Amino acid sequence: MAENWIKEEVERLYDRIRAKIEHEDNLVNQRIMWMITLQGLLFTAYGFSLSAEATSLSVSSSDKMSFISTLTTLRQAMVAVGVGSSFATLLGVIAAHRAIRDDERTLRRGQDNYKSAPKTFPNPIGRRVTNIIGMICSLAFPFLGGVVWMWIGRLLPNPLIVFIALFLMFVMGIVLWPFIDFK
């Protein structure tokens, strides 16, 4: 009787944690998709601004300076929105992955509390290697989006060197992530 109750309790905990993990995973997907949509619109607008500058060659010189100044301001705003949206998406994705990791730990602690319960439940996030690869991909999109916008806005001194340095820091962070406890 008590063993059935413990098994049901662990099953409820597993189902609850699994539902929370699915929710966080859906949030990651939505954040990435919104960022990709916004980035596409921004890149298109940036391309149109380049085209507008090229066609401004036929405009008189007094109007041309005002027009170029307006285009420059518009481009700076696009770069700021691109970098800002990439950064915000990166923070949101990191938060979701931290929540997933915390939920996984909660499930493990709950299962450890019921030592007599059978350990027949699979890991709610799948194999660790698969999860880490998915995590790297979901973090890479906003990271690379920000780097591209910083490069377009000429905010990077030498894009290749800065990109390599940031990429190495990113990979080191991912590798060290499981060992860091932010409690």
PDB file of C-alpha atoms in Angstrom:
ATOM      1  CA  MET A   1       0.000   0.000   0.000  1.00  0.00           C
ATOM      2  CA  ALA A   2       2.677   2.520   1.021  1.00  0.00           C
ATOM      3  CA  GLU A   3       4.860   1.461  -1.908  1.00  0.00           C
ATOM      4  CA  ASN A   4       2.037   2.212  -4.382  1.00  0.00           C
ATOM      5  CA  TRP A   5       1.531   5.616  -2.771  1.00  0.00           C
ATOM      6  CA  ILE A   6       5.243   6.409  -3.084  1.00  0.00           C
ATOM      7  CA  LYS A   7       5.280   5.303  -6.721  1.00  0.00           C
ATOM      8  CA  GLU A   8       2.253   7.506  -7.490  1.00  0.00           C
ATOM      9  CA  GLU A   9       3.907  10.450  -5.734  1.00  0.00           C
ATOM     10  CA  VAL A  10       7.074  10.049  -7.813  1.00  0.00           C
ATOM     11  CA  GLU A  11       4.996   9.701 -10.999  1.00  0.00           C
ATOM     12  CA  ARG A  12       3.135  12.940 -10.202  1.00  0.00           C
ATOM     13  CA  LEU A  13       6.420  14.713  -9.506  1.00  0.00           C
ATOM     14  CA  TYR A  14       7.866  13.413 -12.781  1.00  0.00           C
ATOM     15  CA  ASP A  15       4.803  14.514 -14.772  1.00  0.00           C
ATOM     16  CA  ARG A  16       4.817  17.952 -13.153  1.00  0.00           C
ATOM     17  CA  ILE A  17       8.527  18.478 -13.781  1.00  0.00           C
ATOM     18  CA  ARG A  18       8.248  17.161 -17.335  1.00  0.00           C
ATOM     19  CA  ALA A  19       5.414  19.640 -18.049  1.00  0.00           C
ATOM     20  CA  LYS A  20       7.523  22.518 -16.658  1.00  0.00           C
ATOM     21  CA  ILE A  21      10.482  21.479 -18.817  1.00  0.00           C
ATOM     22  CA  GLU A  22       8.274  21.344 -21.919  1.00  0.00           C
ATOM     23  CA  HIS A  23       6.995  24.830 -21.074  1.00  0.00           C
ATOM     24  CA  GLU A  24      10.527  26.226 -20.748  1.00  0.00           C
ATOM     25  CA  ASP A  25      11.559  24.504 -23.970  1.00  0.00           C
ATOM     26  CA  ASN A  26       8.609  26.102 -25.761  1.00  0.00           C
ATOM     27  CA  LEU A  27       9.662  29.484 -24.373  1.00  0.00           C
ATOM     28  CA  VAL A  28      13.146  28.986 -25.834  1.00  0.00           C
ATOM     29  CA  ASN A  29      11.606  28.160 -29.205  1.00  0.00           C
ATOM     30  CA  GLN A  30       9.308  31.190 -29.130  1.00  0.00           C
ATOM     31  CA  ARG A  31      12.112  33.557 -28.119  1.00  0.00           C
ATOM     32  CA  ILE A  32      14.402  32.303 -30.867  1.00  0.00           C
ATOM     33  CA  MET A  33      11.648  32.512 -33.496  1.00  0.00           C
ATOM     34  CA  TRP A  34      10.718  36.073 -32.512  1.00  0.00           C
ATOM     35  CA  MET A  35      14.375  37.060 -32.646  1.00  0.00           C
ATOM     36  CA  ILE A  36      14.843  35.476 -36.084  1.00  0.00           C
ATOM     37  CA  THR A  37      11.717  37.251 -37.372  1.00  0.00           C
ATOM     38  CA  LEU A  38      12.852  40.615 -36.022  1.00  0.00           C
ATOM     39  CA  GLN A  39      16.406  40.110 -37.315  1.00  0.00           C
ATOM     40  CA  GLY A  40      15.055  39.314 -40.785  1.00  0.00           C
ATOM     41  CA  LEU A  41      12.994  42.492 -40.823  1.00  0.00           C
ATOM     42  CA  LEU A  42      15.955  44.544 -39.592  1.00  0.00           C
ATOM     43  CA  PHE A  43      18.329  43.090 -42.195  1.00  0.00           C
ATOM     44  CA  THR A  44      15.783  43.822 -44.917  1.00  0.00           C
ATOM     45  CA  ALA A  45      15.376  47.401 -43.715  1.00  0.00           C
ATOM     46  CA  TYR A  46      19.140  47.795 -43.548  1.00  0.00           C
ATOM     47  CA  GLY A  47      19.441  46.548 -47.126  1.00  0.00           C
ATOM     48  CA  PHE A  48      16.785  49.024 -48.270  1.00  0.00           C
ATOM     49  CA  SER A  49      18.691  51.826 -46.540  1.00  0.00           C
ATOM     50  CA  LEU A  50      21.809  50.891 -48.509  1.00  0.00           C
ATOM     51  CA  SER A  51      19.761  50.937 -51.699  1.00  0.00           C
ATOM     52  CA  ALA A  52      18.291  54.326 -50.758  1.00  0.00           C
ATOM     53  CA  GLU A  53      21.770  55.728 -50.215  1.00  0.00           C
ATOM     54  CA  ALA A  54      22.880  54.487 -53.614  1.00  0.00           C
ATOM     55  CA  THR A  55      19.911  56.156 -55.312  1.00  0.00           C
ATOM     56  CA  SER A  56      20.552  59.415 -53.445  1.00  0.00           C
ATOM     57  CA  LEU A  57      23.394  60.198 -55.813  1.00  0.00           C
ATOM     58  CA  SER A  58      20.940  62.053 -58.018  1.00  0.00           C
ATOM     59  CA  VAL A  59      19.722  64.286 -55.144  1.00  0.00           C
ATOM     60  CA  SER A  60      21.097  67.846 -54.814  1.00  0.00           C
ATOM     61  CA  SER A  61      23.988  68.258 -52.383  1.00  0.00           C
ATOM     62  CA  SER A  62      22.065  70.272 -49.740  1.00  0.00           C
ATOM     63  CA  ASP A  63      19.304  67.686 -49.520  1.00  0.00           C
ATOM     64  CA  LYS A  64      21.803  64.879 -49.824  1.00  0.00           C
ATOM     65  CA  MET A  65      23.585  65.683 -46.539  1.00  0.00           C
ATOM     66  CA  SER A  66      20.306  65.745 -44.633  1.00  0.00           C
ATOM     67  CA  PHE A  67      19.243  62.506 -46.289  1.00  0.00           C
ATOM     68  CA  ILE A  68      22.549  60.753 -45.495  1.00  0.00           C
ATOM     69  CA  SER A  69      22.370  62.019 -41.898  1.00  0.00           C
ATOM     70  CA  THR A  70      18.862  60.586 -41.535  1.00  0.00           C
ATOM     71  CA  LEU A  71      19.947  57.255 -43.036  1.00  0.00           C
ATOM     72  CA  THR A  72      22.933  57.087 -40.687  1.00  0.00           C
ATOM     73  CA  THR A  73      20.687  57.685 -37.669  1.00  0.00           C
ATOM     74  CA  LEU A  74      18.241  55.067 -38.927  1.00  0.00           C
ATOM     75  CA  ARG A  75      21.025  52.539 -39.375  1.00  0.00           C
ATOM     76  CA  GLN A  76      22.374  53.212 -35.889  1.00  0.00           C
ATOM     77  CA  ALA A  77      18.885  52.615 -34.507  1.00  0.00           C
ATOM     78  CA  MET A  78      18.630  49.334 -36.438  1.00  0.00           C
ATOM     79  CA  VAL A  79      21.990  48.220 -35.071  1.00  0.00           C
ATOM     80  CA  ALA A  80      20.924  49.118 -31.518  1.00  0.00           C
ATOM     81  CA  VAL A  81      17.643  47.207 -31.872  1.00  0.00           C
ATOM     82  CA  GLY A  82      19.477  44.233 -33.422  1.00  0.00           C
ATOM     83  CA  VAL A  83      22.080  44.057 -30.663  1.00  0.00           C
ATOM     84  CA  GLY A  84      19.484  44.702 -27.949  1.00  0.00           C
ATOM     85  CA  SER A  85      17.077  42.045 -29.194  1.00  0.00           C
ATOM     86  CA  SER A  86      19.899  39.526 -29.522  1.00  0.00           C
ATOM     87  CA  PHE A  87      21.066  40.260 -25.982  1.00  0.00           C
ATOM     88  CA  ALA A  88      17.532  40.077 -24.557  1.00  0.00           C
ATOM     89  CA  THR A  89      16.918  36.782 -26.363  1.00  0.00           C
ATOM     90  CA  LEU A  90      20.229  35.413 -25.082  1.00  0.00           C
ATOM     91  CA  LEU A  91      19.273  36.297 -21.496  1.00  0.00           C
ATOM     92  CA  GLY A  92      15.830  34.714 -21.936  1.00  0.00           C
ATOM     93  CA  VAL A  93      17.286  31.515 -23.363  1.00  0.00           C
ATOM     94  CA  ILE A  94      19.856  31.301 -20.566  1.00  0.00           C
ATOM     95  CA  ALA A  95      17.087  31.790 -17.992  1.00  0.00           C
ATOM     96  CA  ALA A  96      15.007  29.014 -19.576  1.00  0.00           C
ATOM     97  CA  HIS A  97      17.948  26.612 -19.629  1.00  0.00           C
ATOM     98  CA  ARG A  98      18.717  27.400 -15.988  1.00  0.00           C
ATOM     99  CA  ALA A  99      15.075  26.698 -15.100  1.00  0.00           C
ATOM    100  CA  ILE A 100      15.226  23.386 -16.976  1.00  0.00           C
ATOM    101  CA  ARG A 101      18.417  22.468 -15.117  1.00  0.00           C
ATOM    102  CA  ASP A 102      16.831  23.396 -11.768  1.00  0.00           C
ATOM    103  CA  ASP A 103      13.740  21.312 -12.573  1.00  0.00           C
ATOM    104  CA  GLU A 104      15.928  18.359 -13.447  1.00  0.00           C
ATOM    105  CA  ARG A 105      17.732  18.683 -10.092  1.00  0.00           C
ATOM    106  CA  THR A 106      14.396  18.945  -8.274  1.00  0.00           C
ATOM    107  CA  LEU A 107      13.254  15.714  -9.910  1.00  0.00           C
ATOM    108  CA  ARG A 108      16.476  13.933  -8.972  1.00  0.00           C
ATOM    109  CA  ARG A 109      16.168  15.126  -5.357  1.00  0.00           C
ATOM    110  CA  GLY A 110      12.531  14.008  -5.280  1.00  0.00           C
ATOM    111  CA  GLN A 111      13.445  10.578  -6.592  1.00  0.00           C
ATOM    112  CA  ASP A 112      16.281  10.314  -4.081  1.00  0.00           C
ATOM    113  CA  ASN A 113      13.828  11.046  -1.253  1.00  0.00           C
ATOM    114  CA  TYR A 114      11.797   8.000  -2.285  1.00  0.00           C
ATOM    115  CA  LYS A 115      14.601   5.474  -2.409  1.00  0.00           C
ATOM    116  CA  SER A 116      12.177   2.553  -2.390  1.00  0.00           C
ATOM    117  CA  ALA A 117      10.448   3.837  -5.542  1.00  0.00           C
ATOM    118  CA  PRO A 118      11.517   2.090  -8.735  1.00  0.00           C
ATOM    119  CA  LYS A 119      13.976   4.061 -10.895  1.00  0.00           C
ATOM    120  CA  THR A 120      12.123   3.393 -14.140  1.00  0.00           C
ATOM    121  CA  PHE A 121      11.633   7.017 -15.175  1.00  0.00           C
ATOM    122  CA  PRO A 122      13.769   8.280 -18.039  1.00  0.00           C
ATOM    123  CA  ASN A 123      15.674  11.528 -17.789  1.00  0.00           C
ATOM    124  CA  PRO A 124      13.065  14.213 -18.612  1.00  0.00           C
ATOM    125  CA  ILE A 125      15.435  16.093 -20.934  1.00  0.00           C
ATOM    126  CA  GLY A 126      16.857  13.108 -22.765  1.00  0.00           C
ATOM    127  CA  ARG A 127      20.505  12.202 -23.081  1.00  0.00           C
ATOM    128  CA  ARG A 128      22.941  14.740 -21.655  1.00  0.00           C
ATOM    129  CA  VAL A 129      24.988  15.040 -24.868  1.00  0.00           C
ATOM    130  CA  THR A 130      21.903  15.712 -26.978  1.00  0.00           C
ATOM    131  CA  ASN A 131      20.684  18.288 -24.486  1.00  0.00           C
ATOM    132  CA  ILE A 132      24.024  20.126 -24.423  1.00  0.00           C
ATOM    133  CA  ILE A 133      24.169  20.250 -28.239  1.00  0.00           C
ATOM    134  CA  GLY A 134      20.644  21.682 -28.328  1.00  0.00           C
ATOM    135  CA  MET A 135      21.578  24.177 -25.630  1.00  0.00           C
ATOM    136  CA  ILE A 136      24.628  25.339 -27.603  1.00  0.00           C
ATOM    137  CA  CYS A 137      22.500  25.833 -30.725  1.00  0.00           C
ATOM    138  CA  SER A 138      19.828  27.810 -28.895  1.00  0.00           C
ATOM    139  CA  LEU A 139      22.480  30.043 -27.317  1.00  0.00           C
ATOM    140  CA  ALA A 140      24.448  30.443 -30.550  1.00  0.00           C
ATOM    141  CA  PHE A 141      21.651  32.133 -32.540  1.00  0.00           C
ATOM    142  CA  PRO A 142      21.255  35.187 -30.299  1.00  0.00           C
ATOM    143  CA  PHE A 143      25.008  35.354 -29.683  1.00  0.00           C
ATOM    144  CA  LEU A 144      25.824  35.340 -33.392  1.00  0.00           C
ATOM    145  CA  GLY A 145      22.991  37.775 -34.141  1.00  0.00           C
ATOM    146  CA  GLY A 146      24.498  40.260 -31.708  1.00  0.00           C
ATOM    147  CA  VAL A 147      27.990  39.797 -33.156  1.00  0.00           C
ATOM    148  CA  VAL A 148      26.729  40.348 -36.713  1.00  0.00           C
ATOM    149  CA  TRP A 149      24.894  43.545 -35.722  1.00  0.00           C
ATOM    150  CA  MET A 150      27.957  44.820 -33.847  1.00  0.00           C
ATOM    151  CA  TRP A 151      30.042  44.118 -36.947  1.00  0.00           C
ATOM    152  CA  ILE A 152      27.544  45.885 -39.226  1.00  0.00           C
ATOM    153  CA  GLY A 153      27.482  48.870 -36.866  1.00  0.00           C
ATOM    154  CA  ARG A 154      31.277  48.903 -36.819  1.00  0.00           C
ATOM    155  CA  LEU A 155      31.304  48.453 -33.056  1.00  0.00           C
ATOM    156  CA  LEU A 156      34.006  45.790 -33.214  1.00  0.00           C
ATOM    157  CA  PRO A 157      37.660  46.718 -33.693  1.00  0.00           C
ATOM    158  CA  ASN A 158      38.620  43.633 -35.695  1.00  0.00           C
ATOM    159  CA  PRO A 159      35.627  41.363 -36.180  1.00  0.00           C
ATOM    160  CA  LEU A 160      37.554  38.163 -36.680  1.00  0.00           C
ATOM    161  CA  ILE A 161      39.668  38.494 -33.537  1.00  0.00           C
ATOM    162  CA  VAL A 162      36.729  39.609 -31.402  1.00  0.00           C
ATOM    163  CA  PHE A 163      34.507  36.866 -32.822  1.00  0.00           C
ATOM    164  CA  ILE A 164      37.095  34.185 -32.069  1.00  0.00           C
ATOM    165  CA  ALA A 165      37.595  35.498 -28.521  1.00  0.00           C
ATOM    166  CA  LEU A 166      33.853  35.673 -27.837  1.00  0.00           C
ATOM    167  CA  PHE A 167      33.270  32.252 -29.357  1.00  0.00           C
ATOM    168  CA  LEU A 168      35.966  30.707 -27.171  1.00  0.00           C
ATOM    169  CA  MET A 169      34.491  32.362 -24.065  1.00  0.00           C
ATOM    170  CA  PHE A 170      31.053  31.089 -25.098  1.00  0.00           C
ATOM    171  CA  VAL A 171      32.272  27.507 -25.543  1.00  0.00           C
ATOM    172  CA  MET A 172      34.159  27.628 -22.226  1.00  0.00           C
ATOM    173  CA  GLY A 173      31.004  28.881 -20.517  1.00  0.00           C
ATOM    174  CA  ILE A 174      28.971  26.026 -21.962  1.00  0.00           C
ATOM    175  CA  VAL A 175      31.580  23.464 -20.941  1.00  0.00           C
ATOM    176  CA  LEU A 176      31.829  24.860 -17.404  1.00  0.00           C
ATOM    177  CA  TRP A 177      28.079  25.488 -17.000  1.00  0.00           C
ATOM    178  CA  PRO A 178      27.234  22.151 -15.315  1.00  0.00           C
ATOM    179  CA  PHE A 179      29.913  22.751 -12.688  1.00  0.00           C
ATOM    180  CA  ILE A 180      28.742  26.235 -11.688  1.00  0.00           C
ATOM    181  CA  ASP A 181      26.119  26.464  -8.978  1.00  0.00           C
ATOM    182  CA  PHE A 182      24.504  29.909  -8.684  1.00  0.00           C
ATOM    183  CA  LYS A 183      22.707  29.271  -5.405  1.00  0.00           C
TER     184      LYS A 183
END
